[in-house]
Short mmCIF file of C-alpha atoms and ligand atoms in Angstrom, two decimals:
data_model
loop_
_atom_site.label_atom_id
_atom_site.label_comp_id
_atom_site.label_asym_id
_atom_site.label_seq_id
_atom_site.Cartn_x
_atom_site.Cartn_y
_atom_site.Cartn_z
CA MET A 14 68.79 -38.09 21.82
CA LYS A 15 68.70 -37.38 25.69
CA LYS A 16 65.11 -38.17 27.04
CA ARG A 17 63.69 -35.21 28.65
CA LEU A 18 62.90 -35.60 32.54
CA LEU A 19 61.04 -33.55 34.69
CA VAL A 20 62.70 -33.70 38.34
CA THR A 21 59.67 -31.89 40.22
CA ARG A 22 61.42 -31.17 43.64
CA ARG A 23 64.87 -29.89 44.59
CA LEU A 24 67.04 -32.62 45.32
CA PRO A 25 71.07 -32.98 46.54
CA ASP A 26 73.66 -31.94 44.09
CA GLU A 27 74.78 -35.62 43.65
CA ILE A 28 71.24 -36.32 42.14
CA HIS A 29 71.20 -33.41 40.23
CA ALA A 30 74.40 -33.90 38.58
CA ARG A 31 73.37 -37.55 37.38
CA VAL A 32 70.15 -36.07 36.20
CA ALA A 33 72.18 -33.61 34.07
CA ARG A 34 74.41 -35.52 32.95
CA ASP A 35 72.06 -38.52 31.57
CA TYR A 36 68.94 -36.70 30.89
CA GLU A 37 67.74 -33.37 28.99
CA ALA A 38 66.27 -32.27 32.70
CA VAL A 39 64.33 -29.57 33.89
CA LEU A 40 65.29 -29.25 37.51
CA ASN A 41 63.51 -27.00 40.35
CA PRO A 42 66.26 -25.06 42.39
CA GLU A 43 63.66 -22.85 44.10
CA ASP A 44 61.71 -26.03 45.28
CA ARG A 45 58.67 -24.93 44.19
CA LEU A 46 55.53 -27.07 44.56
CA TYR A 47 53.86 -28.28 41.19
CA SER A 48 50.14 -28.97 41.43
CA THR A 49 48.52 -31.59 39.83
CA ASP A 50 47.15 -29.61 36.97
CA ASP A 51 51.08 -28.67 36.33
CA LEU A 52 51.92 -32.23 35.53
CA VAL A 53 49.01 -32.82 33.51
CA ARG A 54 50.04 -29.92 31.35
CA LEU A 55 53.95 -30.73 31.60
CA SER A 56 53.24 -34.14 30.81
CA ALA A 57 53.49 -33.47 26.86
CA ASP A 58 57.04 -32.19 26.99
CA PHE A 59 58.18 -34.72 28.82
CA ASP A 60 59.35 -38.57 28.73
CA ALA A 61 59.83 -39.14 32.21
CA PHE A 62 58.78 -37.46 35.61
CA LEU A 63 60.83 -37.73 38.84
CA VAL A 64 58.37 -36.94 41.56
CA CYS A 65 58.17 -36.68 45.18
CA LEU A 66 55.36 -37.63 47.67
CA THR A 67 54.06 -34.29 47.44
CA ASP A 68 52.89 -34.62 43.99
CA LYS A 69 49.84 -36.01 43.62
CA LEU A 70 48.73 -38.19 40.46
CA PRO A 71 45.49 -39.90 41.16
CA ARG A 72 43.68 -41.70 38.70
CA GLY A 73 41.70 -38.75 37.00
CA ALA A 74 44.88 -37.21 36.72
CA ILE A 75 46.91 -40.16 35.42
CA GLU A 76 43.96 -40.59 32.68
CA GLN A 77 45.00 -36.96 31.13
CA LEU A 78 48.32 -37.79 31.01
CA ALA A 79 50.04 -37.04 27.43
CA PRO A 80 51.33 -40.36 25.43
CA ARG A 81 54.78 -38.65 25.57
CA LEU A 82 55.43 -39.40 29.11
CA LYS A 83 56.41 -43.03 29.85
CA VAL A 84 57.61 -43.84 33.03
CA ILE A 85 57.03 -41.94 36.66
CA SER A 86 59.47 -42.74 39.32
CA THR A 87 58.94 -41.48 42.73
CA PHE A 88 61.66 -40.41 45.42
CA SER A 89 60.02 -42.21 48.40
CA VAL A 90 59.41 -45.97 49.07
CA GLY A 91 55.46 -45.03 49.57
CA TYR A 92 53.53 -44.51 46.19
CA GLU A 93 49.78 -43.69 47.53
CA HIS A 94 50.28 -40.37 45.52
CA VAL A 95 50.46 -41.73 42.46
CA ASP A 96 47.57 -44.25 41.07
CA ALA A 97 49.83 -47.13 39.75
CA ALA A 98 47.15 -49.39 38.62
CA ALA A 99 45.56 -46.37 36.64
CA ALA A 100 49.21 -45.64 35.08
CA ARG A 101 49.32 -49.58 34.29
CA ALA A 102 46.22 -49.61 32.20
CA LYS A 103 47.86 -46.36 30.36
CA GLY A 104 50.75 -47.68 29.55
CA ILE A 105 53.04 -46.27 31.79
CA ALA A 106 55.83 -47.91 34.08
CA VAL A 107 55.88 -46.58 37.80
CA GLY A 108 58.60 -47.48 40.08
CA ASN A 109 59.88 -46.20 43.56
CA ALA A 110 62.51 -45.88 45.92
CA PRO A 111 62.28 -49.19 48.69
CA ASN A 112 65.67 -49.35 50.18
CA GLY A 113 67.53 -46.04 50.77
CA VAL A 114 64.89 -45.02 53.28
CA THR A 115 65.07 -47.81 55.76
CA ILE A 116 67.83 -47.18 58.22
CA ALA A 117 66.86 -43.15 58.46
CA THR A 118 63.55 -43.89 58.77
CA ALA A 119 64.43 -46.89 61.29
CA GLU A 120 66.56 -44.37 63.40
CA ILE A 121 63.41 -41.46 63.55
CA ALA A 122 61.43 -44.20 64.85
CA MET A 123 63.79 -45.02 67.86
CA LEU A 124 64.18 -41.35 68.29
CA LEU A 125 60.54 -40.85 68.71
CA MET A 126 60.35 -44.06 71.03
CA LEU A 127 63.56 -43.15 73.17
CA GLY A 128 61.82 -39.30 73.49
CA ALA A 129 58.48 -40.52 74.20
CA THR A 130 59.20 -42.92 76.92
CA ARG A 131 62.27 -40.23 78.38
CA ARG A 132 60.10 -37.80 78.15
CA ALA A 133 62.43 -35.69 76.11
CA PRO A 134 60.02 -33.05 74.30
CA GLU A 135 59.19 -31.77 77.88
CA GLY A 136 62.57 -31.75 79.05
CA GLU A 137 63.64 -29.74 75.88
CA ARG A 138 60.37 -27.26 76.34
CA MET A 139 61.05 -26.45 80.03
CA ILE A 140 64.34 -25.66 79.19
CA ALA A 141 63.25 -23.60 76.08
CA GLN A 142 60.91 -21.61 78.30
CA GLY A 143 62.97 -20.90 81.11
CA GLN A 144 61.26 -22.98 83.46
CA TRP A 145 63.97 -25.54 84.67
CA THR A 146 64.60 -24.44 88.16
CA GLY A 147 67.63 -27.59 88.76
CA TRP A 148 67.61 -31.11 89.21
CA THR A 149 64.89 -33.00 91.39
CA PRO A 150 64.96 -36.83 92.18
CA MET A 151 61.03 -37.13 90.90
CA GLN A 152 61.54 -34.62 87.54
CA LEU A 153 60.08 -36.03 84.29
CA LEU A 154 60.31 -39.33 84.93
CA GLY A 155 59.71 -42.11 82.27
CA ARG A 156 60.40 -45.49 81.59
CA ARG A 157 63.13 -47.48 80.29
CA LEU A 158 63.01 -49.29 77.09
CA ASP A 159 64.58 -52.60 77.96
CA GLY A 160 62.06 -55.51 78.57
CA LYS A 161 59.32 -53.61 77.42
CA ARG A 162 57.42 -55.72 74.33
CA LEU A 163 57.56 -53.45 70.94
CA GLY A 164 54.93 -54.40 68.77
CA ILE A 165 55.64 -53.58 65.11
CA LEU A 166 52.99 -53.32 62.41
CA GLY A 167 54.16 -54.59 59.52
CA LEU A 168 57.78 -55.99 59.53
CA GLY A 169 59.35 -54.83 55.95
CA LYS A 170 62.34 -53.29 55.27
CA ILE A 171 61.79 -50.61 57.71
CA GLY A 172 59.98 -52.35 60.56
CA GLN A 173 63.10 -54.86 60.65
CA ALA A 174 65.74 -52.30 60.71
CA VAL A 175 63.57 -51.07 63.77
CA ALA A 176 63.41 -54.43 65.27
CA LYS A 177 67.20 -54.58 65.03
CA ARG A 178 67.84 -51.23 66.93
CA ALA A 179 65.28 -52.37 69.55
CA ARG A 180 66.68 -55.31 70.11
CA ALA A 181 69.91 -53.41 71.08
CA PHE A 182 67.77 -51.81 73.43
CA ASP A 183 66.89 -55.29 75.25
CA MET A 184 63.42 -55.07 74.14
CA LEU A 185 61.04 -57.97 73.04
CA ILE A 186 59.94 -57.67 69.79
CA HIS A 187 56.36 -58.97 68.63
CA TYR A 188 54.72 -58.36 65.20
CA HIS A 189 52.01 -58.56 62.75
CA SER A 190 52.05 -58.67 59.10
CA ARG A 191 49.51 -60.26 56.45
CA SER A 192 51.94 -63.33 56.50
CA ARG A 193 54.10 -64.89 58.73
CA ARG A 194 57.93 -63.69 57.63
CA PRO A 195 60.62 -66.14 57.11
CA PRO A 196 62.89 -66.89 60.18
CA GLY A 197 65.71 -65.17 58.83
CA GLU A 198 63.41 -61.82 58.68
CA GLU A 199 61.82 -62.76 62.30
CA GLN A 200 64.82 -63.03 63.81
CA GLY A 201 62.86 -64.60 66.77
CA ALA A 202 60.17 -62.45 66.84
CA VAL A 203 56.39 -63.00 68.05
CA TYR A 204 54.67 -63.36 65.06
CA HIS A 205 50.74 -62.45 65.71
CA PRO A 206 48.48 -63.11 62.88
CA THR A 207 46.07 -60.98 64.08
CA LEU A 208 46.71 -56.97 64.69
CA GLU A 209 44.07 -57.19 67.84
CA GLY A 210 46.51 -59.93 69.26
CA MET A 211 49.79 -57.98 68.73
CA LEU A 212 48.61 -54.94 70.05
CA ALA A 213 47.34 -56.61 73.67
CA ALA A 214 51.20 -57.56 73.81
CA SER A 215 52.49 -54.17 73.19
CA ASP A 216 53.92 -51.91 75.41
CA VAL A 217 54.86 -49.76 72.22
CA LEU A 218 53.57 -49.51 68.88
CA SER A 219 55.51 -48.75 66.27
CA ILE A 220 53.70 -48.65 62.41
CA HIS A 221 55.45 -49.44 59.34
CA ALA A 222 52.62 -50.30 57.12
CA PRO A 223 52.13 -48.61 53.89
CA SER A 224 48.84 -46.20 53.23
CA THR A 225 46.24 -48.11 51.16
CA PRO A 226 42.44 -48.40 51.61
CA GLU A 227 42.70 -51.04 53.92
CA THR A 228 45.20 -49.61 56.19
CA ARG A 229 43.18 -46.13 56.42
CA HIS A 230 42.76 -45.13 59.96
CA ILE A 231 43.30 -48.92 61.26
CA ILE A 232 44.78 -47.66 64.32
CA ASN A 233 41.34 -46.35 65.65
CA ALA A 234 39.62 -46.09 68.93
CA ARG A 235 38.95 -50.31 69.16
CA ASN A 236 42.23 -51.19 68.51
CA LEU A 237 43.57 -48.47 70.84
CA ALA A 238 41.58 -49.72 73.58
CA LEU A 239 43.51 -53.17 73.09
CA LEU A 240 46.69 -51.73 74.17
CA PRO A 241 48.32 -52.11 77.38
CA ARG A 242 47.00 -48.68 79.49
CA GLY A 243 49.75 -46.56 78.79
CA ALA A 244 51.48 -47.52 75.98
CA LEU A 245 53.46 -45.42 73.60
CA VAL A 246 52.12 -45.10 69.79
CA ILE A 247 54.89 -44.26 67.32
CA ASN A 248 54.10 -43.45 63.64
CA THR A 249 56.74 -43.30 61.06
CA ALA A 250 54.98 -44.62 58.32
CA ARG A 251 51.88 -42.46 56.94
CA GLY A 252 49.61 -40.10 58.76
CA ASP A 253 46.38 -41.52 57.59
CA LEU A 254 47.00 -44.90 59.08
CA VAL A 255 45.96 -43.18 62.36
CA ALA A 256 42.29 -42.17 63.66
CA ASP A 257 43.98 -38.41 65.10
CA GLU A 258 40.27 -38.05 66.90
CA ASP A 259 41.16 -41.49 68.31
CA LEU A 260 44.48 -41.29 69.53
CA ILE A 261 43.76 -37.75 70.88
CA ALA A 262 40.90 -39.26 73.36
CA ALA A 263 43.35 -42.05 74.42
CA LEU A 264 46.11 -39.66 75.07
CA LYS A 265 43.87 -37.50 77.18
CA SER A 266 42.60 -40.52 78.91
CA GLY A 267 45.70 -41.85 79.74
CA GLN A 268 45.02 -45.05 77.68
CA VAL A 269 47.67 -43.83 75.20
CA GLY A 270 50.61 -42.50 77.49
CA TYR A 271 52.73 -41.12 74.88
CA ALA A 272 53.03 -40.49 71.03
CA GLY A 273 55.71 -40.10 68.70
CA LEU A 274 54.42 -38.47 65.20
CA ASP A 275 56.49 -38.17 62.35
CA VAL A 276 53.48 -37.75 59.97
CA PHE A 277 49.90 -36.88 59.94
CA GLU A 278 46.97 -37.32 57.63
CA GLY A 279 46.75 -34.13 55.30
CA GLU A 280 50.20 -32.83 56.32
CA PRO A 281 51.65 -30.34 56.51
CA LYS A 282 48.32 -29.79 58.05
CA HIS A 283 47.95 -31.55 61.22
CA HIS A 284 45.35 -32.18 63.98
CA PRO A 285 45.02 -29.00 66.25
CA GLY A 286 44.29 -31.21 69.01
CA TYR A 287 47.69 -32.60 69.43
CA LEU A 288 49.10 -29.60 70.04
CA GLY A 289 47.44 -28.73 73.64
CA LEU A 290 49.22 -32.14 74.60
CA ASP A 291 52.47 -32.74 76.64
CA THR A 292 52.35 -36.46 75.91
CA VAL A 293 53.58 -36.06 72.39
CA PHE A 294 56.49 -36.02 70.68
CA LEU A 295 55.93 -34.54 67.26
CA LEU A 296 58.29 -34.06 63.75
CA PRO A 297 57.48 -32.82 60.48
CA HIS A 298 58.29 -35.98 58.42
CA MET A 299 61.72 -36.36 59.06
CA GLY A 300 62.13 -40.14 58.59
CA THR A 301 64.40 -39.91 55.48
CA SER A 302 65.65 -36.70 56.21
CA ALA A 303 69.47 -37.85 56.18
CA ILE A 304 71.52 -37.22 53.39
CA GLU A 305 72.97 -40.90 52.67
CA ALA A 306 69.08 -41.72 52.68
CA ARG A 307 68.30 -38.69 50.42
CA ILE A 308 71.06 -39.87 47.62
CA ASP A 309 70.56 -43.46 47.64
CA MET A 310 66.72 -42.66 47.28
CA GLY A 311 67.31 -40.61 44.15
CA GLU A 312 69.69 -43.05 42.84
CA GLU A 313 67.30 -45.87 43.11
CA ALA A 314 64.55 -43.62 41.45
CA LEU A 315 66.82 -42.41 38.49
CA ASP A 316 67.87 -46.14 38.23
CA ASN A 317 64.03 -46.67 37.35
CA VAL A 318 64.22 -43.96 34.52
CA ASP A 319 67.25 -45.60 33.31
CA ALA A 320 66.37 -48.83 33.04
CA TYR A 321 63.13 -48.06 31.36
CA PHE A 322 64.94 -46.52 28.82
CA ALA A 323 67.17 -49.07 28.24
CA GLY A 324 64.47 -51.32 27.50
CA ARG A 325 64.69 -53.29 30.58
CA PRO A 326 62.33 -54.04 33.60
CA LEU A 327 62.48 -51.35 36.57
CA PRO A 328 64.79 -52.25 39.39
CA HIS A 329 61.94 -50.89 41.57
CA GLY A 330 58.93 -51.14 39.68
CA VAL A 331 55.65 -50.86 41.42
CA ASN A 332 53.18 -51.90 38.60
C1 LIG B 26 59.30 -42.15 51.60
O1 LIG B 26 59.90 -42.89 51.20
O2 LIG B 26 57.70 -42.86 51.51
C2 LIG B 26 58.71 -41.46 52.79
O3 LIG B 26 57.87 -41.28 53.51
C3 LIG B 26 59.63 -40.14 52.26
O4 LIG B 26 60.01 -39.20 53.54
#
């Protein structure tokens, strides 16, 4: 008998087709949001959940899940929205989708970097608001990326993909991770054992670390002050790594020259202080918004569910 799988959000047709072939599935073509309470209630009717980062399953909710639910797989690399330790304690396997996100997210980091350093958002607004009166030699002068030091916080898969693309722009790669990466991953990048050391050597900071209690607000007033004046700050990871009030103050003072942000703490809410600033390039969490990425993410998330019911370890298990 087919297992019952709840797919909480609307996913690409290719993924729906695989789900419908292999599971007794409930899809969500209207893409309405389930609340945590909905998910707890629905757990009595399903063997597996395929969730997204918008579905919140903290410890208290996990503890109330019905015994029928055996596996939760998330259509995302980040899994801070599911308490994986609590799930483990309850015997529920949790998996994520760690690979398909990589290139698409790295591309958005480059887009933000280029847009920030060449002031593309201001140019776009100038035309949209009918304020462009013609070419001038000094209009919207930015800076080139070549020769600039890119400090990557977290040289995992996405960090490495950003480094690869930034090298093609002749940037100099620096990074900080908890431990030094092997030479094949470093590709000559300069390792800084401390975040502070890397920040002091970063004309551009790009954040690629997960959201954990330890990384919350890691980019704060103290750390922003260590960047060279006028540095760019790019965040495609999670909004809660940045202390918004501190970044806004640093943008206002000129300590940070430009911020390119794809993610926000508490999104879709975002700090209103960003909206009055010229020196921000803001996107609505589009890092993985490429059809290739979304299909790969769906395949990886389903691979976890398939493996569980085939009695195999999850290929992308996180607990
Ligand atoms: C992820 O996979 O965690 C991304 O943020 C989804 O866009």
